[in-house]
C-alpha cells in the first residue's frame, strides 16, 4: 500500500486544521459542558462548507465521492482540536445508507451531504458486546410496516439528529431501520459520561411504529452492513484518538520545556526525555495502524476486519498509556479542572472504550485466527 498523501489529501488536512485553529478551542468545548447545545453548531456549519459530511457520499447525491481515508484524515484533526461535532455518526450512517436499498436513500444522502440534517447510529446496548450478537432490540412486522421495541446506549449526538439508524432483530436475523428521531415511541435522554464535551444518549424505542420504507437492510445484507459500520466507526475513532494523542504530546512537551526544577527545565532530564520519546513512538505506530485500516476499508485486496481490530486494539491501549504519561509529566496541575489536559484525557478514555475496547478486538483477532486454522 502507498502511504504517501496526495496533494488533495494534504490540502484537506491544511484547510481542516486551519478551520479548527480559528474556530475550535478548548474554551468552546468547555462551553458545551452541561449547555443546551449538543455540539458546536457554528463549527459544524463551517465544516459542512468544507465538505466534511459529503466526503464519501457519491457525487450524484451531492457528495464528493472520496474514500474512507479522507474521513480518517479529518477525524485526526477533529481529535487534535477536541472538536465536538456529529461528524463520526453522520459519516457512519451515510456509509450504511449508501450501500443499502432504502427507498428514501437518495433524499437522505442529499440532506446529509448538504448538512441540512445529521444522523446518529443506534447500535450498542447496555452490557452487550459490540457485535451483532449484542443486538436484543426487536422488530416485528405490522401490516406493511414494523414495530420496534428495545433500548440503545452510547448513541452519539442522538438528541440533535434528524434520523437514527437503528439495528434490531427481525424474524430472528439482524435488520437495519431508518427511524426519524421524532417518531412516536422514541425517547432520547442524555447520558452522563466521562467525556463531558460530547453528547452520548440513551435511546428507548417503546412500540415505535415505522412504515415499510424504514427498512434499510435485513438478513445477510444487514449483518454485513453492521460489520462494515463497526469497522468504519472503530477506524474513525482510532483516527480521532491519534489526533488526541498528538495534542497531548504537544501539551506535554511544551510544559516540560517551561517547568523548572532544581534550576533546570524538567524536559532536560533523561527520564523525562525517554517518556516523551515513548509517547512519540506510540503516536507514530497508532497513526500507521489507523491509516492502513482506513485504506483497507475501500480495498478489495486486504482483510478490513483484521486491520480494523488490530488498529483499535493497539490504539486504545497506546493512547491510554500516552494519556497516563502526559498526566504524570504534568504533575499536580494536570489534575486540576482549570487545566486543559483532563478534557483530552477524558476524550481518550471514552474513545478507547467505544466500538470495542482493546480486549474485545484482541478476542476478535484470536477467534478469527482459530477459525482460519480450523
PDB file of N, CA, C and O in Angstrom, residues 244-256 266 272 274-280 282-283 318-336 339-346 348-349:
ATOM      1  N   UNK A 244      -5.962  13.192  19.301  1.00  0.00           N
ATOM      2  CA  UNK A 244      -5.923  13.480  20.735  1.00  0.00           C
ATOM      3  C   UNK A 244      -4.515  13.232  21.274  1.00  0.00           C
ATOM      4  O   UNK A 244      -3.970  14.038  22.032  1.00  0.00           O
ATOM      5  N   UNK A 245      -3.920  12.113  20.865  1.00  0.00           N
ATOM      6  CA  UNK A 245      -2.571  11.785  21.319  1.00  0.00           C
ATOM      7  C   UNK A 245      -1.543  12.801  20.865  1.00  0.00           C
ATOM      8  O   UNK A 245      -0.637  13.175  21.625  1.00  0.00           O
ATOM      9  N   UNK A 246      -1.668  13.257  19.615  1.00  0.00           N
ATOM     10  CA  UNK A 246      -0.744  14.279  19.116  1.00  0.00           C
ATOM     11  C   UNK A 246      -0.832  15.552  19.954  1.00  0.00           C
ATOM     12  O   UNK A 246       0.187  16.164  20.287  1.00  0.00           O
ATOM     13  N   UNK A 247      -2.052  15.926  20.297  1.00  0.00           N
ATOM     14  CA  UNK A 247      -2.225  17.146  21.093  1.00  0.00           C
ATOM     15  C   UNK A 247      -1.712  16.964  22.521  1.00  0.00           C
ATOM     16  O   UNK A 247      -1.099  17.865  23.088  1.00  0.00           O
ATOM     17  N   UNK A 248      -1.940  15.797  23.096  1.00  0.00           N
ATOM     18  CA  UNK A 248      -1.422  15.519  24.428  1.00  0.00           C
ATOM     19  C   UNK A 248       0.104  15.588  24.446  1.00  0.00           C
ATOM     20  O   UNK A 248       0.710  16.112  25.395  1.00  0.00           O
ATOM     21  N   UNK A 249       0.727  15.062  23.403  1.00  0.00           N
ATOM     22  CA  UNK A 249       2.185  15.123  23.321  1.00  0.00           C
ATOM     23  C   UNK A 249       2.656  16.569  23.196  1.00  0.00           C
ATOM     24  O   UNK A 249       3.630  16.971  23.853  1.00  0.00           O
ATOM     25  N   UNK A 250       1.981  17.362  22.372  1.00  0.00           N
ATOM     26  CA  UNK A 250       2.355  18.769  22.219  1.00  0.00           C
ATOM     27  C   UNK A 250       2.241  19.521  23.550  1.00  0.00           C
ATOM     28  O   UNK A 250       3.130  20.291  23.921  1.00  0.00           O
ATOM     29  N   UNK A 251       1.133  19.290  24.254  1.00  0.00           N
ATOM     30  CA  UNK A 251       0.942  19.947  25.545  1.00  0.00           C
ATOM     31  C   UNK A 251       2.033  19.548  26.534  1.00  0.00           C
ATOM     32  O   UNK A 251       2.559  20.387  27.283  1.00  0.00           O
ATOM     33  N   UNK A 252       2.385  18.276  26.514  1.00  0.00           N
ATOM     34  CA  UNK A 252       3.370  17.772  27.465  1.00  0.00           C
ATOM     35  C   UNK A 252       4.764  18.299  27.170  1.00  0.00           C
ATOM     36  O   UNK A 252       5.491  18.733  28.077  1.00  0.00           O
ATOM     37  N   UNK A 253       5.165  18.271  25.909  1.00  0.00           N
ATOM     38  CA  UNK A 253       6.490  18.773  25.528  1.00  0.00           C
ATOM     39  C   UNK A 253       6.611  20.258  25.875  1.00  0.00           C
ATOM     40  O   UNK A 253       7.641  20.711  26.406  1.00  0.00           O
ATOM     41  N   UNK A 254       5.555  21.027  25.585  1.00  0.00           N
ATOM     42  CA  UNK A 254       5.590  22.450  25.901  1.00  0.00           C
ATOM     43  C   UNK A 254       5.718  22.668  27.414  1.00  0.00           C
ATOM     44  O   UNK A 254       6.462  23.554  27.863  1.00  0.00           O
ATOM     45  N   UNK A 255       5.028  21.834  28.189  1.00  0.00           N
ATOM     46  CA  UNK A 255       5.064  22.003  29.653  1.00  0.00           C
ATOM     47  C   UNK A 255       6.435  21.653  30.219  1.00  0.00           C
ATOM     48  O   UNK A 255       6.979  22.400  31.047  1.00  0.00           O
ATOM     49  N   UNK A 256       7.020  20.533  29.797  1.00  0.00           N
ATOM     50  CA  UNK A 256       8.303  20.129  30.384  1.00  0.00           C
ATOM     51  C   UNK A 256       9.435  21.045  29.939  1.00  0.00           C
ATOM     52  O   UNK A 256      10.487  21.096  30.597  1.00  0.00           O
ATOM     53  N   UNK A 266      12.537  20.617  33.347  1.00  0.00           N
ATOM     54  CA  UNK A 266      12.427  19.174  33.593  1.00  0.00           C
ATOM     55  C   UNK A 266      12.544  18.383  32.296  1.00  0.00           C
ATOM     56  O   UNK A 266      12.893  17.199  32.307  1.00  0.00           O
ATOM     57  N   UNK A 272      12.641  12.053  31.637  1.00  0.00           N
ATOM     58  CA  UNK A 272      11.534  12.757  31.004  1.00  0.00           C
ATOM     59  C   UNK A 272      11.640  12.656  29.475  1.00  0.00           C
ATOM     60  O   UNK A 272      10.642  12.463  28.767  1.00  0.00           O
ATOM     61  N   UNK A 274      12.940  10.211  27.839  1.00  0.00           N
ATOM     62  CA  UNK A 274      12.548   8.855  27.462  1.00  0.00           C
ATOM     63  C   UNK A 274      11.031   8.715  27.414  1.00  0.00           C
ATOM     64  O   UNK A 274      10.478   8.074  26.506  1.00  0.00           O
ATOM     65  N   UNK A 275      10.345   9.308  28.381  1.00  0.00           N
ATOM     66  CA  UNK A 275       8.884   9.234  28.394  1.00  0.00           C
ATOM     67  C   UNK A 275       8.284   9.936  27.176  1.00  0.00           C
ATOM     68  O   UNK A 275       7.351   9.433  26.542  1.00  0.00           O
ATOM     69  N   UNK A 276       8.811  11.090  26.842  1.00  0.00           N
ATOM     70  CA  UNK A 276       8.315  11.818  25.670  1.00  0.00           C
ATOM     71  C   UNK A 276       8.601  11.048  24.382  1.00  0.00           C
ATOM     72  O   UNK A 276       7.783  11.039  23.456  1.00  0.00           O
ATOM     73  N   UNK A 277       9.760  10.394  24.328  1.00  0.00           N
ATOM     74  CA  UNK A 277      10.089   9.580  23.155  1.00  0.00           C
ATOM     75  C   UNK A 277       9.127   8.405  23.025  1.00  0.00           C
ATOM     76  O   UNK A 277       8.671   8.082  21.916  1.00  0.00           O
ATOM     77  N   UNK A 278       8.792   7.773  24.148  1.00  0.00           N
ATOM     78  CA  UNK A 278       7.821   6.681  24.115  1.00  0.00           C
ATOM     79  C   UNK A 278       6.468   7.180  23.620  1.00  0.00           C
ATOM     80  O   UNK A 278       5.792   6.499  22.822  1.00  0.00           O
ATOM     81  N   UNK A 279       6.057   8.346  24.081  1.00  0.00           N
ATOM     82  CA  UNK A 279       4.776   8.912  23.645  1.00  0.00           C
ATOM     83  C   UNK A 279       4.777   9.138  22.135  1.00  0.00           C
ATOM     84  O   UNK A 279       3.781   8.866  21.460  1.00  0.00           O
ATOM     85  N   UNK A 280       5.899   9.618  21.615  1.00  0.00           N
ATOM     86  CA  UNK A 280       6.010   9.856  20.175  1.00  0.00           C
ATOM     87  C   UNK A 280       5.924   8.548  19.392  1.00  0.00           C
ATOM     88  O   UNK A 280       5.256   8.471  18.355  1.00  0.00           O
ATOM     89  N   UNK A 282       4.409   5.786  20.333  1.00  0.00           N
ATOM     90  CA  UNK A 282       3.028   5.301  20.392  1.00  0.00           C
ATOM     91  C   UNK A 282       2.147   6.022  19.365  1.00  0.00           C
ATOM     92  O   UNK A 282       1.301   5.396  18.721  1.00  0.00           O
ATOM     93  N   UNK A 283       2.353   7.313  19.214  1.00  0.00           N
ATOM     94  CA  UNK A 283       1.552   8.081  18.253  1.00  0.00           C
ATOM     95  C   UNK A 283       1.866   7.660  16.819  1.00  0.00           C
ATOM     96  O   UNK A 283       0.977   7.456  15.992  1.00  0.00           O
ATOM     97  N   UNK A 318      -2.467   2.206  23.397  1.00  0.00           N
ATOM     98  CA  UNK A 318      -1.367   3.168  23.253  1.00  0.00           C
ATOM     99  C   UNK A 318      -1.772   4.562  23.715  1.00  0.00           C
ATOM    100  O   UNK A 318      -1.020   5.235  24.436  1.00  0.00           O
ATOM    101  N   UNK A 319      -2.953   5.013  23.314  1.00  0.00           N
ATOM    102  CA  UNK A 319      -3.374   6.363  23.682  1.00  0.00           C
ATOM    103  C   UNK A 319      -3.702   6.438  25.163  1.00  0.00           C
ATOM    104  O   UNK A 319      -3.469   7.471  25.807  1.00  0.00           O
ATOM    105  N   UNK A 320      -4.221   5.359  25.733  1.00  0.00           N
ATOM    106  CA  UNK A 320      -4.435   5.349  27.183  1.00  0.00           C
ATOM    107  C   UNK A 320      -3.102   5.467  27.933  1.00  0.00           C
ATOM    108  O   UNK A 320      -2.992   6.198  28.925  1.00  0.00           O
ATOM    109  N   UNK A 321      -2.087   4.731  27.470  1.00  0.00           N
ATOM    110  CA  UNK A 321      -0.763   4.829  28.089  1.00  0.00           C
ATOM    111  C   UNK A 321      -0.193   6.233  27.925  1.00  0.00           C
ATOM    112  O   UNK A 321       0.377   6.809  28.856  1.00  0.00           O
ATOM    113  N   UNK A 322      -0.345   6.772  26.723  1.00  0.00           N
ATOM    114  CA  UNK A 322       0.169   8.109  26.441  1.00  0.00           C
ATOM    115  C   UNK A 322      -0.511   9.144  27.343  1.00  0.00           C
ATOM    116  O   UNK A 322       0.151  10.037  27.894  1.00  0.00           O
ATOM    117  N   UNK A 323      -1.826   9.018  27.496  1.00  0.00           N
ATOM    118  CA  UNK A 323      -2.559   9.964  28.337  1.00  0.00           C
ATOM    119  C   UNK A 323      -2.087   9.876  29.789  1.00  0.00           C
ATOM    120  O   UNK A 323      -1.971  10.895  30.474  1.00  0.00           O
ATOM    121  N   UNK A 324      -1.800   8.663  30.237  1.00  0.00           N
ATOM    122  CA  UNK A 324      -1.298   8.483  31.594  1.00  0.00           C
ATOM    123  C   UNK A 324       0.056   9.139  31.789  1.00  0.00           C
ATOM    124  O   UNK A 324       0.319   9.776  32.821  1.00  0.00           O
ATOM    125  N   UNK A 325       0.937   8.984  30.806  1.00  0.00           N
ATOM    126  CA  UNK A 325       2.255   9.624  30.894  1.00  0.00           C
ATOM    127  C   UNK A 325       2.122  11.147  30.855  1.00  0.00           C
ATOM    128  O   UNK A 325       2.836  11.862  31.576  1.00  0.00           O
ATOM    129  N   UNK A 326       1.223  11.634  30.009  1.00  0.00           N
ATOM    130  CA  UNK A 326       1.022  13.087  29.926  1.00  0.00           C
ATOM    131  C   UNK A 326       0.567  13.635  31.270  1.00  0.00           C
ATOM    132  O   UNK A 326       1.046  14.686  31.730  1.00  0.00           O
ATOM    133  N   UNK A 327      -0.339  12.921  31.902  1.00  0.00           N
ATOM    134  CA  UNK A 327      -0.838  13.348  33.206  1.00  0.00           C
ATOM    135  C   UNK A 327       0.281  13.333  34.248  1.00  0.00           C
ATOM    136  O   UNK A 327       0.429  14.270  35.039  1.00  0.00           O
ATOM    137  N   UNK A 328       1.089  12.287  34.232  1.00  0.00           N
ATOM    138  CA  UNK A 328       2.183  12.178  35.204  1.00  0.00           C
ATOM    139  C   UNK A 328       3.208  13.287  35.006  1.00  0.00           C
ATOM    140  O   UNK A 328       3.697  13.887  35.974  1.00  0.00           O
ATOM    141  N   UNK A 329       3.560  13.571  33.757  1.00  0.00           N
ATOM    142  CA  UNK A 329       4.587  14.580  33.482  1.00  0.00           C
ATOM    143  C   UNK A 329       4.098  15.992  33.786  1.00  0.00           C
ATOM    144  O   UNK A 329       4.910  16.896  34.015  1.00  0.00           O
ATOM    145  N   UNK A 330       2.789  16.188  33.794  1.00  0.00           N
ATOM    146  CA  UNK A 330       2.259  17.497  34.175  1.00  0.00           C
ATOM    147  C   UNK A 330       2.230  17.681  35.693  1.00  0.00           C
ATOM    148  O   UNK A 330       2.059  18.809  36.171  1.00  0.00           O
ATOM    149  N   UNK A 331       2.349  16.573  36.415  1.00  0.00           N
ATOM    150  CA  UNK A 331       2.330  16.686  37.870  1.00  0.00           C
ATOM    151  C   UNK A 331       0.960  17.086  38.389  1.00  0.00           C
ATOM    152  O   UNK A 331      -0.068  16.834  37.760  1.00  0.00           O
ATOM    153  N   UNK A 332       0.937  17.767  39.531  1.00  0.00           N
ATOM    154  CA  UNK A 332      -0.316  18.108  40.187  1.00  0.00           C
ATOM    155  C   UNK A 332      -1.242  18.967  39.347  1.00  0.00           C
ATOM    156  O   UNK A 332      -2.465  18.841  39.428  1.00  0.00           O
ATOM    157  N   UNK A 333      -0.684  19.839  38.510  1.00  0.00           N
ATOM    158  CA  UNK A 333      -1.515  20.738  37.726  1.00  0.00           C
ATOM    159  C   UNK A 333      -2.404  19.972  36.741  1.00  0.00           C
ATOM    160  O   UNK A 333      -3.470  20.418  36.350  1.00  0.00           O
ATOM    161  N   UNK A 334      -1.926  18.798  36.338  1.00  0.00           N
ATOM    162  CA  UNK A 334      -2.695  18.006  35.390  1.00  0.00           C
ATOM    163  C   UNK A 334      -4.015  17.497  35.934  1.00  0.00           C
ATOM    164  O   UNK A 334      -4.904  17.118  35.172  1.00  0.00           O
ATOM    165  N   UNK A 335      -4.165  17.492  37.257  1.00  0.00           N
ATOM    166  CA  UNK A 335      -5.385  17.010  37.889  1.00  0.00           C
ATOM    167  C   UNK A 335      -6.430  18.109  38.061  1.00  0.00           C
ATOM    168  O   UNK A 335      -7.545  17.835  38.493  1.00  0.00           O
ATOM    169  N   UNK A 336      -6.082  19.342  37.778  1.00  0.00           N
ATOM    170  CA  UNK A 336      -6.998  20.449  38.048  1.00  0.00           C
ATOM    171  C   UNK A 336      -8.024  20.615  36.936  1.00  0.00           C
ATOM    172  O   UNK A 336      -7.752  20.354  35.763  1.00  0.00           O
ATOM    173  N   UNK A 339      -7.035  23.197  34.054  1.00  0.00           N
ATOM    174  CA  UNK A 339      -6.080  22.830  33.006  1.00  0.00           C
ATOM    175  C   UNK A 339      -6.792  22.038  31.905  1.00  0.00           C
ATOM    176  O   UNK A 339      -7.730  21.281  32.158  1.00  0.00           O
ATOM    177  N   UNK A 340      -6.321  22.216  30.665  1.00  0.00           N
ATOM    178  CA  UNK A 340      -6.972  21.586  29.520  1.00  0.00           C
ATOM    179  C   UNK A 340      -6.714  20.086  29.424  1.00  0.00           C
ATOM    180  O   UNK A 340      -7.454  19.367  28.741  1.00  0.00           O
ATOM    181  N   UNK A 341      -5.679  19.615  30.091  1.00  0.00           N
ATOM    182  CA  UNK A 341      -5.239  18.234  29.902  1.00  0.00           C
ATOM    183  C   UNK A 341      -6.359  17.218  30.133  1.00  0.00           C
ATOM    184  O   UNK A 341      -6.525  16.278  29.356  1.00  0.00           O
ATOM    185  N   UNK A 342      -7.137  17.423  31.192  1.00  0.00           N
ATOM    186  CA  UNK A 342      -8.108  16.398  31.558  1.00  0.00           C
ATOM    187  C   UNK A 342      -9.207  16.233  30.506  1.00  0.00           C
ATOM    188  O   UNK A 342      -9.783  15.151  30.369  1.00  0.00           O
ATOM    189  N   UNK A 343      -9.493  17.281  29.734  1.00  0.00           N
ATOM    190  CA  UNK A 343     -10.524  17.178  28.704  1.00  0.00           C
ATOM    191  C   UNK A 343     -10.075  16.245  27.574  1.00  0.00           C
ATOM    192  O   UNK A 343     -10.865  15.454  27.050  1.00  0.00           O
ATOM    193  N   UNK A 344      -8.789  16.341  27.205  1.00  0.00           N
ATOM    194  CA  UNK A 344      -8.249  15.418  26.199  1.00  0.00           C
ATOM    195  C   UNK A 344      -8.153  14.001  26.764  1.00  0.00           C
ATOM    196  O   UNK A 344      -8.421  13.023  26.051  1.00  0.00           O
ATOM    197  N   UNK A 345      -7.778  13.905  28.031  1.00  0.00           N
ATOM    198  CA  UNK A 345      -7.692  12.590  28.662  1.00  0.00           C
ATOM    199  C   UNK A 345      -9.064  11.922  28.703  1.00  0.00           C
ATOM    200  O   UNK A 345      -9.190  10.717  28.453  1.00  0.00           O
ATOM    201  N   UNK A 346     -10.111  12.689  29.007  1.00  0.00           N
ATOM    202  CA  UNK A 346     -11.466  12.149  29.018  1.00  0.00           C
ATOM    203  C   UNK A 346     -11.865  11.638  27.636  1.00  0.00           C
ATOM    204  O   UNK A 346     -12.449  10.565  27.497  1.00  0.00           O
ATOM    205  N   UNK A 348      -9.885  10.623  25.332  1.00  0.00           N
ATOM    206  CA  UNK A 348      -9.091   9.424  25.049  1.00  0.00           C
ATOM    207  C   UNK A 348      -9.685   8.198  25.724  1.00  0.00           C
ATOM    208  O   UNK A 348      -9.789   7.123  25.118  1.00  0.00           O
ATOM    209  N   UNK A 349     -10.056   8.322  26.988  1.00  0.00           N
ATOM    210  CA  UNK A 349     -10.592   7.181  27.737  1.00  0.00           C
ATOM    211  C   UNK A 349     -11.901   6.675  27.118  1.00  0.00           C
ATOM    212  O   UNK A 349     -12.113   5.473  26.985  1.00  0.00           O
TER     213      UNK A 349
END
